[in-house]
Short mmCIF file of C-alpha atoms and ligand atoms in Angstrom, two decimals:
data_model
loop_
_atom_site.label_atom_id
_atom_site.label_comp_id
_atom_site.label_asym_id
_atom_site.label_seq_id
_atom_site.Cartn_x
_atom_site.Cartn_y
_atom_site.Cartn_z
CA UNK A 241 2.51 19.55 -2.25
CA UNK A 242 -0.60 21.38 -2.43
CA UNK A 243 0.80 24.06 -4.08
CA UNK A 244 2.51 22.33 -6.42
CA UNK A 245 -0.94 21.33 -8.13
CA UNK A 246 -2.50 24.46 -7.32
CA UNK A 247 0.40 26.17 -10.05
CA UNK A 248 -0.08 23.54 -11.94
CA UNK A 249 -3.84 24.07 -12.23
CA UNK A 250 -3.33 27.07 -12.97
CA UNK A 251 -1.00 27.11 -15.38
CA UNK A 252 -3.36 25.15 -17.59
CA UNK A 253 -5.87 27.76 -16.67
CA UNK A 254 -3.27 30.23 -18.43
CA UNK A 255 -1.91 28.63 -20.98
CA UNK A 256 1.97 28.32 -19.54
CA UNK A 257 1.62 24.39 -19.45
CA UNK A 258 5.73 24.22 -20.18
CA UNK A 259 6.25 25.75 -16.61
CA UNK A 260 4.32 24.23 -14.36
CA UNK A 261 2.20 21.63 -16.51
CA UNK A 262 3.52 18.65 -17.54
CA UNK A 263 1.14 15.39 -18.38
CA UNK A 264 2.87 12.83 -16.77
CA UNK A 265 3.17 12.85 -12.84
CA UNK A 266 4.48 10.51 -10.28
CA UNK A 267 3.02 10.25 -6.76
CA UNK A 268 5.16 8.73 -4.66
CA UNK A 269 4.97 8.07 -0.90
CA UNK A 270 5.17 5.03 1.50
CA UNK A 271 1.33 3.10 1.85
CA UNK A 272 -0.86 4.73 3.42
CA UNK A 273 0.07 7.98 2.68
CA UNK A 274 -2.33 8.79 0.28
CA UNK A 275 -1.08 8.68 -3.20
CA UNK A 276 -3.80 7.76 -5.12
CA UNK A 277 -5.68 10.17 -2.74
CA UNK A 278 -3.59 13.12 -3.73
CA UNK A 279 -3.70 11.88 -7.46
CA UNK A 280 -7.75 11.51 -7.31
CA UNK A 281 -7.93 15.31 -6.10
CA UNK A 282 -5.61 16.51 -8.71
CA UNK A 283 -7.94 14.68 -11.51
CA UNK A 284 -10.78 16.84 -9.45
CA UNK A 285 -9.15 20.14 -10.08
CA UNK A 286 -8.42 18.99 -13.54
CA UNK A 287 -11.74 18.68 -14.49
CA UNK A 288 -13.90 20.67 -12.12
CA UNK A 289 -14.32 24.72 -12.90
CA UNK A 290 -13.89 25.51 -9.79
CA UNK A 291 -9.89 23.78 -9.57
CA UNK A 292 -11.62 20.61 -7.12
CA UNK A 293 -14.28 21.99 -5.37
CA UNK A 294 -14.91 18.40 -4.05
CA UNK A 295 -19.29 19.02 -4.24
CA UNK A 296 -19.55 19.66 -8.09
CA UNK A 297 -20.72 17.01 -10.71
CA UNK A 298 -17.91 16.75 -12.11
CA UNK A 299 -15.93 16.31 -8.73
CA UNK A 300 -18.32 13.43 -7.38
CA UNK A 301 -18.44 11.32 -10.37
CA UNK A 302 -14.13 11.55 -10.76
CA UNK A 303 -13.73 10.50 -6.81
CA UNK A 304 -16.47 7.78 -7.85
CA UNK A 305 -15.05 6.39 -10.89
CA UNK A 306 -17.29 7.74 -13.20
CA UNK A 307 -16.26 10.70 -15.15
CA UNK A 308 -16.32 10.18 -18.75
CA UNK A 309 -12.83 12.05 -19.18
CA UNK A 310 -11.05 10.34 -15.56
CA UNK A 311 -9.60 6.94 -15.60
CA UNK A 312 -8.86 5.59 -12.45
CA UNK A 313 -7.17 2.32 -13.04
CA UNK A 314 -7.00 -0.12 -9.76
CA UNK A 315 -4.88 -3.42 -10.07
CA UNK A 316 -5.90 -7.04 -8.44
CA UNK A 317 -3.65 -8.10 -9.71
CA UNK A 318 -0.11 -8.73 -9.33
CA UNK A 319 0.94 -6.94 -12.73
CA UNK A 320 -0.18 -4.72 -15.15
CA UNK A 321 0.14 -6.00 -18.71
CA UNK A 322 0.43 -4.79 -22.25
CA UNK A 323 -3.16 -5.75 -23.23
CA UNK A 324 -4.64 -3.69 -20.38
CA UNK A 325 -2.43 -0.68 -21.41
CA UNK A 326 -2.96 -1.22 -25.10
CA UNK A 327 -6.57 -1.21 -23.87
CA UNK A 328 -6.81 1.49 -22.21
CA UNK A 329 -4.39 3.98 -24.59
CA UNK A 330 -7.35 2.94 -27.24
CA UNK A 331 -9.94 4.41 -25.10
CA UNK A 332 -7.96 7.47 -23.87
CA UNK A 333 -7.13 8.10 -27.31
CA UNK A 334 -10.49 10.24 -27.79
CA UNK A 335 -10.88 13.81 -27.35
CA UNK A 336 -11.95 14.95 -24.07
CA UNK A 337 -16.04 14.42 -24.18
CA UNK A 338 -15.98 17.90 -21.76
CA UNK A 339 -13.61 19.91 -23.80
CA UNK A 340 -10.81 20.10 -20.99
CA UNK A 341 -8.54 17.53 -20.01
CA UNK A 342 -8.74 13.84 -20.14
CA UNK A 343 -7.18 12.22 -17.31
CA UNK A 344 -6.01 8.81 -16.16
CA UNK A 345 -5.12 7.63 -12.57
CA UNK A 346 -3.02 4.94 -12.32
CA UNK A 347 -2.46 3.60 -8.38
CA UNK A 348 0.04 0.85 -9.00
CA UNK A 349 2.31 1.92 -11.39
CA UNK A 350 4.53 -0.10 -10.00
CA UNK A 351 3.19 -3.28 -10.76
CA UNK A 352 3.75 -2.21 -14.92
CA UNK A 353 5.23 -5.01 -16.80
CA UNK A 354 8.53 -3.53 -18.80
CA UNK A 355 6.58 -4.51 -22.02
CA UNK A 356 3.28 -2.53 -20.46
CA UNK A 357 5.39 0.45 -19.37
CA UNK A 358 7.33 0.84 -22.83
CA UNK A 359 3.61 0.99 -24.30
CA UNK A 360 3.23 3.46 -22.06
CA UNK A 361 5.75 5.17 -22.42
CA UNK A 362 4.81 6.05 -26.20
CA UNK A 363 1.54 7.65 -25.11
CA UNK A 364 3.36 9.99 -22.43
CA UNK A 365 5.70 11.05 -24.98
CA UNK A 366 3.42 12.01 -27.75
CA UNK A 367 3.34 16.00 -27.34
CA UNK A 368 0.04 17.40 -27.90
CA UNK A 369 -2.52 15.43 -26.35
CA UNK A 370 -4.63 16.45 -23.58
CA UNK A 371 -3.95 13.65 -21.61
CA UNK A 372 -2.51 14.08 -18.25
CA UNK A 373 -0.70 10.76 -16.45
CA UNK A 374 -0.80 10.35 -13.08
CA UNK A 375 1.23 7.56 -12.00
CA UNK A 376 0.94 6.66 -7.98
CA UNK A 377 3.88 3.72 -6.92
CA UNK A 378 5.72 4.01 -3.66
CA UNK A 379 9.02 4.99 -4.70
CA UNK A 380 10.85 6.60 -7.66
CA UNK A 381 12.54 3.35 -8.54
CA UNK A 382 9.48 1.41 -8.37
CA UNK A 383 9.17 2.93 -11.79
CA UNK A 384 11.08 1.91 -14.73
CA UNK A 385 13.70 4.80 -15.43
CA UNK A 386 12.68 5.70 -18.96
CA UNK A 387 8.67 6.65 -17.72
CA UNK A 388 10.14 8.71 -14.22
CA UNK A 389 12.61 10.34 -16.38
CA UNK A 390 9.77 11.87 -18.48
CA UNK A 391 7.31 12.68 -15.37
CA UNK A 392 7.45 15.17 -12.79
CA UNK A 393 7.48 13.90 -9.33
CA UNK A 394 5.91 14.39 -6.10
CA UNK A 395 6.99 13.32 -2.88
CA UNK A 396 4.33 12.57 -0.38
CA UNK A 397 5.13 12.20 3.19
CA UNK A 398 3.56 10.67 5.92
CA UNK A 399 1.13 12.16 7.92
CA UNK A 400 0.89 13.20 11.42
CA UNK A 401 -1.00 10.84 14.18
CA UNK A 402 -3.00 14.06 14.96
CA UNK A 403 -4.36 14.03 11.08
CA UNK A 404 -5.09 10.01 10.90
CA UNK A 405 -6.85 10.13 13.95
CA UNK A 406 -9.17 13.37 12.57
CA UNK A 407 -9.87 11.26 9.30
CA UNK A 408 -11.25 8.16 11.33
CA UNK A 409 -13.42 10.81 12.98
CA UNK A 410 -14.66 13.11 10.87
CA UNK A 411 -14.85 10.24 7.40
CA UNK A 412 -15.46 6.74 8.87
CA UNK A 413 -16.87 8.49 12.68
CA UNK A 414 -14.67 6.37 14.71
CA UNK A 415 -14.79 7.44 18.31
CA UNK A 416 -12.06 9.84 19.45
CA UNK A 417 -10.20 7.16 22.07
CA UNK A 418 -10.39 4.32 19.24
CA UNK A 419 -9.35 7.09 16.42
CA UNK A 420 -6.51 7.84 18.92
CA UNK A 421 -5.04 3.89 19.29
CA UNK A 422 -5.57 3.20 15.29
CA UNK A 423 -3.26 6.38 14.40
CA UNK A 424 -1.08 5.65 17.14
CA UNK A 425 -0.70 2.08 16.34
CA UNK A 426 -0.25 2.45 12.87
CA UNK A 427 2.43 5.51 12.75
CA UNK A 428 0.66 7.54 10.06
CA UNK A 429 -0.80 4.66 7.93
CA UNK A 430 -4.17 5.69 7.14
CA UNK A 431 -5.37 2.85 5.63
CA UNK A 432 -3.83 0.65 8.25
CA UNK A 433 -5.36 2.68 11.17
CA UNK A 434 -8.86 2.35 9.24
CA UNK A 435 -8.64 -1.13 9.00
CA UNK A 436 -7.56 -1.73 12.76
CA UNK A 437 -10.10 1.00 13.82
CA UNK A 438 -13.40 -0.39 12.25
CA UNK A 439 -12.26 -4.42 12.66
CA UNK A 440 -12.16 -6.30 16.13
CA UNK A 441 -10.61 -9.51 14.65
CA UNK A 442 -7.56 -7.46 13.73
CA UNK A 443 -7.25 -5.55 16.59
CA UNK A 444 -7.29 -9.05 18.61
CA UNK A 445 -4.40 -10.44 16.50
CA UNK A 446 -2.44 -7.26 17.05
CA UNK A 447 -3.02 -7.34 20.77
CA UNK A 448 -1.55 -11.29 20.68
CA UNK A 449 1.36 -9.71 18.42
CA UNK A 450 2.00 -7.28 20.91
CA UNK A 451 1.72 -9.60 24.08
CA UNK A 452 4.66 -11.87 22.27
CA UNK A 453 7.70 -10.53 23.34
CA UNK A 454 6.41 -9.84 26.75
CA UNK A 455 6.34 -14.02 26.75
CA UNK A 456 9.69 -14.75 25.45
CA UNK A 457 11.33 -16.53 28.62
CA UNK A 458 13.97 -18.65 26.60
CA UNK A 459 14.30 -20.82 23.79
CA UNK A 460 10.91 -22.69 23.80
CA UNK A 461 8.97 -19.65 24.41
CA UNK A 462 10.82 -18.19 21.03
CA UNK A 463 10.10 -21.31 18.88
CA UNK A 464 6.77 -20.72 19.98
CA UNK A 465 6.02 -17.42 19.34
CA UNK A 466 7.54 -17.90 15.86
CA UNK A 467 5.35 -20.45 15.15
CA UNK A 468 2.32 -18.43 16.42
CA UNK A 469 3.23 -15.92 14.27
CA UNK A 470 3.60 -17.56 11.19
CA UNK A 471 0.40 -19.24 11.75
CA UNK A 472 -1.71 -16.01 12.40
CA UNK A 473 0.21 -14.88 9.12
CA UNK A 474 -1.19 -17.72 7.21
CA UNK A 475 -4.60 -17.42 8.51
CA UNK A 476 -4.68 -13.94 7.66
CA UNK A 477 -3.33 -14.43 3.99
CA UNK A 478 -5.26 -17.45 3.20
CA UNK A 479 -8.56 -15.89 4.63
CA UNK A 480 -8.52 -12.61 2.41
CA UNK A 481 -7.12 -14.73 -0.83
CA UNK A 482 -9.84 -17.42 -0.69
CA UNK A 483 -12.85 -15.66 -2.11
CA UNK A 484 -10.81 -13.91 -4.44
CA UNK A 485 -9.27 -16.69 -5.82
CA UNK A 486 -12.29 -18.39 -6.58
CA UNK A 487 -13.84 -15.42 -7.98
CA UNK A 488 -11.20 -14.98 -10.39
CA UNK A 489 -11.00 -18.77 -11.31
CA UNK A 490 -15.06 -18.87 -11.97
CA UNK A 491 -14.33 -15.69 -14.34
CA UNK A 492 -11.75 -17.32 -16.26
CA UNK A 493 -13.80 -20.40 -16.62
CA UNK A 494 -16.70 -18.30 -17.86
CA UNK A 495 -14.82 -16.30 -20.25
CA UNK A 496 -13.35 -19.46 -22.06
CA UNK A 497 -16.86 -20.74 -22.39
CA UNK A 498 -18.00 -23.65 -20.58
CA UNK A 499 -18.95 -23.22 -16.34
CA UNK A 500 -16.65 -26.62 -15.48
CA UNK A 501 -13.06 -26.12 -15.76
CA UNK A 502 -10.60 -29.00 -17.46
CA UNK A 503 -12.18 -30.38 -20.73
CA UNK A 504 -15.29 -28.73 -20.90
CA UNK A 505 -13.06 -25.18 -21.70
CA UNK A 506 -12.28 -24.01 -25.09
CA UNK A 507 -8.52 -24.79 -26.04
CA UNK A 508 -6.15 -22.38 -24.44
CA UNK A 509 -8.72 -22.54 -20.76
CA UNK A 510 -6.67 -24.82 -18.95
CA UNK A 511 -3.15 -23.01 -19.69
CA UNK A 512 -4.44 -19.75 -18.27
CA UNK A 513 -6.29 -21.76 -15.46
CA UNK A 514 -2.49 -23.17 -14.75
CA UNK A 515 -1.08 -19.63 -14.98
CA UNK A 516 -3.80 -18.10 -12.95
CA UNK A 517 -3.04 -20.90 -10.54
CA UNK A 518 0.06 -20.06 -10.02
CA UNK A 519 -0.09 -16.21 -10.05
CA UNK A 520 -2.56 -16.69 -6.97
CA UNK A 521 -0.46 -18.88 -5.56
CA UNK A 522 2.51 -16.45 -5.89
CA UNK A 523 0.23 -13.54 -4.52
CA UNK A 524 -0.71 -15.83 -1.03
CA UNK A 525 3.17 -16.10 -0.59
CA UNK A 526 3.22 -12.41 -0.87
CA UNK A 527 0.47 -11.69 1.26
CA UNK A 528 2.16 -13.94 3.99
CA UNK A 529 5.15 -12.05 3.94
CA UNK A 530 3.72 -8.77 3.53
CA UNK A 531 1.30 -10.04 6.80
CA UNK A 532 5.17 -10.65 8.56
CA UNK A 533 6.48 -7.56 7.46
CA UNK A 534 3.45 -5.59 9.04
CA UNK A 535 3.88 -7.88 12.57
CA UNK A 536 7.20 -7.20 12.64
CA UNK A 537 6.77 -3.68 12.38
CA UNK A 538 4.31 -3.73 15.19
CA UNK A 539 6.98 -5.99 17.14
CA UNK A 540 9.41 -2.91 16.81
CA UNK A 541 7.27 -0.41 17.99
CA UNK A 542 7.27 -2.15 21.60
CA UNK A 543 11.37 -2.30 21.54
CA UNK A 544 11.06 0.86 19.93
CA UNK A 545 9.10 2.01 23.31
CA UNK A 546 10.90 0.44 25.94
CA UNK A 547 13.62 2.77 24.47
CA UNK A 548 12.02 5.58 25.09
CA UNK A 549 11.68 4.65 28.27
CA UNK A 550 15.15 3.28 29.37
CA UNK A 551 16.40 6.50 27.50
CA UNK A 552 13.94 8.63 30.26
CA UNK A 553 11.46 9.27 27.62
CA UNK A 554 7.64 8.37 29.12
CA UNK A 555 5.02 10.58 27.21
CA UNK A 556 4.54 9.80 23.45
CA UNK A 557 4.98 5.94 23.55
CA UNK A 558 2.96 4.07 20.55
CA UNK A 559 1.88 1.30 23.10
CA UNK A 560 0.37 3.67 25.82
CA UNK A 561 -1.81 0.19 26.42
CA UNK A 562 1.03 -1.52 27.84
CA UNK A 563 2.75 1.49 29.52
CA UNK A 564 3.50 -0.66 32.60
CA UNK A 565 4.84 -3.62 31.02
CA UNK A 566 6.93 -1.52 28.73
CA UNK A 567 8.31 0.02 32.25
CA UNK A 568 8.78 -3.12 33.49
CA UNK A 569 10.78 -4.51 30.43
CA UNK A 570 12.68 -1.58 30.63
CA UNK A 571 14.44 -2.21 33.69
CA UNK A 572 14.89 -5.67 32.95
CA UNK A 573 17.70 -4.59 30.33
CA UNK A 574 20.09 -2.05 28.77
CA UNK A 575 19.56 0.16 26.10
CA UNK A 576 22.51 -1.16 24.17
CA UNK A 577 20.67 -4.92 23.88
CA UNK A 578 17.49 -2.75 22.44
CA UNK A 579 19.47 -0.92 19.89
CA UNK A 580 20.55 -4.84 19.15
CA UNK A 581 16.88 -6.80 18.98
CA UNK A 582 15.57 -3.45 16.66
CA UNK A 583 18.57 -4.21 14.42
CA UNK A 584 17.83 -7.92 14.62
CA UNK A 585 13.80 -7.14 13.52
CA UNK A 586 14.91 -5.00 10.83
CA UNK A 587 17.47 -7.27 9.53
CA UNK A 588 14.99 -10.25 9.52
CA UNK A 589 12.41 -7.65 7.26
CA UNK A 590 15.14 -7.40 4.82
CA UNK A 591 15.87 -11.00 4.84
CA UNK A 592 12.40 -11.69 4.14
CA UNK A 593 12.28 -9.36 1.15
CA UNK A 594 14.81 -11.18 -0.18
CA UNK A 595 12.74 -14.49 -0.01
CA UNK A 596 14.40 -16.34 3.20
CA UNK A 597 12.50 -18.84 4.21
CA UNK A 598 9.74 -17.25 7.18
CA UNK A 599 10.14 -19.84 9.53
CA UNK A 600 13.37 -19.99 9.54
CA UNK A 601 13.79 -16.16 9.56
CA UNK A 602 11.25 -15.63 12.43
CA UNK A 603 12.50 -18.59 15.01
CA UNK A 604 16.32 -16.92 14.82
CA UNK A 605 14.83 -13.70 15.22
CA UNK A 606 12.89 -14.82 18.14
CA UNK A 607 15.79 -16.66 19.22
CA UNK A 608 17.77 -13.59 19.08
CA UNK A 609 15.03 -11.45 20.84
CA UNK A 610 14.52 -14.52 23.87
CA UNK A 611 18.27 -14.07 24.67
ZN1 ZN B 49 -15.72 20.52 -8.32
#
């Protein structure tokens, strides 16, 4: 990967941009696997002299946001639309105030609208310009087919528990046993393992996640645990989307004159209050699944272990923390009926992502892994 952008660099360097240049990229790779990082450090050795030394001017102000000729764009929200791109292709539009390239970041390209990506599109295709795209979404057909078809792509893959757990230490100075679980735990998810490794409350919900199917004695104890799930779900979602929400709703408000929402706004206030409304409300339904998705995920990791273990596997568990119960479990059943409750968590992630009802989804699934 590294070397693609080092060619790259330096084929702008040399003037062969046809062979190794291009100005439209796509960084793709599951979440946490540092996309937008990548991206960022490719603006870097863009703009710096030194191809990204990481301790120039020019390198500090692009990782913070504030290099005249880098644009890194972040999305709350749940799309990007044509006024932001129209936006921003009017202020990209300018020569490069440093004489070298002008560069925009975008981390969710995948959240373009189709009318935001074709007026895109335009401004990638225009030869010429000395803007460079880098689009970061998490797969290839996150993207719509007529932008990837005129980018050149790279492929990011996850990273090793060994690297996530040097990060936590050596960036956020996590302590080497906690830097240890957090990688473990979250499989190569940097941002995941940063979150777990510098937050108690989350760590406590994943330890009750974890404790779940250890508890799951028959049908009660599944109807149960589904419901406990859902719940810490919820709580989760709605705690993170409050504040935002009302941030964004006292914006609106103040942007259509008036502080009070309803009558005192100008004409047009309450429609986009209504849509905001409901785009929030769209995004907590998202977040609640997305908060399913991840406890599911940690779910499979335990059957996932006591696999390893009836297949006579012992070292390199995820859930060294419950090594005995894993063992325990183990015994308790055959190999063929894990293969069968990993399917069953899988299939109930895909069910999910095509909108079945969580409840629902969760007690069968708990049903299923009870039996
Ligand atoms: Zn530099």
């Amino acid at each position: 990967m590294v070397d693609v952008i080092q060619k790259a660099v330096q084929a702008t360097r040399t003037g062969e941009e046809n062979q190794e240049m291009t100005h439209a990229w796509v960084f793709t790779g599951p979440p946490g696997s540092g996309r937008s990082n990548a991206a960022i450090a490719f603006a870097q050795a863009l703009v710096c002299k030194m191809d990204g030394c990481g301790i120039c001017n020019e390198c500090k102000s692009t990782a913070a946001g504030a290099h005249p000729d880098v644009e890194i764009i972040r999305t709350e929200g749940l799309s990007i639309k044509i006024d932001e791109v129209r936006e921003l292709l009017t202020r990209v539009s300018w020569a490069p105030s440093m004489g070298g390239w002008r560069v925009v970041v975008m981390e969710d390209a995948d959240r373009l609208t189709e009318s935001a990506a074709n007026a895109l599109l335009k401004a990638i295709e225009e030869p010429g310009n000395r803007t460079v795209w880098l689009l970061c979404a998490p797969t290839l057909h996150d993207v719509l087919p007529t932008i990837r078809s005129r980018c050149r792509h790279l492929q990011l893959v996850t990273p090793s528990t060994r690297a996530v757990a040097s990060v936590l230490q050596t960036q956020n100075g996590v302590a080497p046993a906690m830097a240890d679980f957090a990688a473990r735990v979250s499989q190569g998810h940097i941002g995941r393992a940063r979150y777990l490794a510098t937050n108690e409350d989350v760590r406590n919900i994943r330890n009750t996640i974890m404790k779940l199917p250890l508890n799951l004695h028959g049908i009660s104890s599944a109807f149960a645990a589904a419901q406990t799930l859902i719940e810490l779900a919820t709580k989760q979602a709605t705690d993170a989307a409050e504040k935002r929400n009302e941030k964004e709703i006292e914006d609106l408000s103040l942007a259509y004159g008036k502080g009070a929402t309803g009558r005192g706004m100008a004409s047009g206030g309450s429609k986009a209050l209504k849509d905001l409304e409901k785009e929030q409300k769209t995004r907590q339904t998202r977040m609640i699944r997305d908060g399913l998705d991840a406890a599911l995920l940690d779910i499979a990791t335990f059957y996932r272990d006591v696999m390893m273990v009836q297949a006579g596997v012992n070292e390199s568990l995820i859930n060294k923390e419950l090594e005995n119960e894993i063992g325990v479990f183990a015994t308790k059943t055959k190999p063929q009926v894990t293969i069968k409750k990993l399917d069953a968590i899988m299939q109930s992630r895909i069910n999910l992502s095509f909108n079945a009802a969580p409840l629902l989804t969760i007690e069968a699934l708990m049903c299923t892994l009870a039996r």
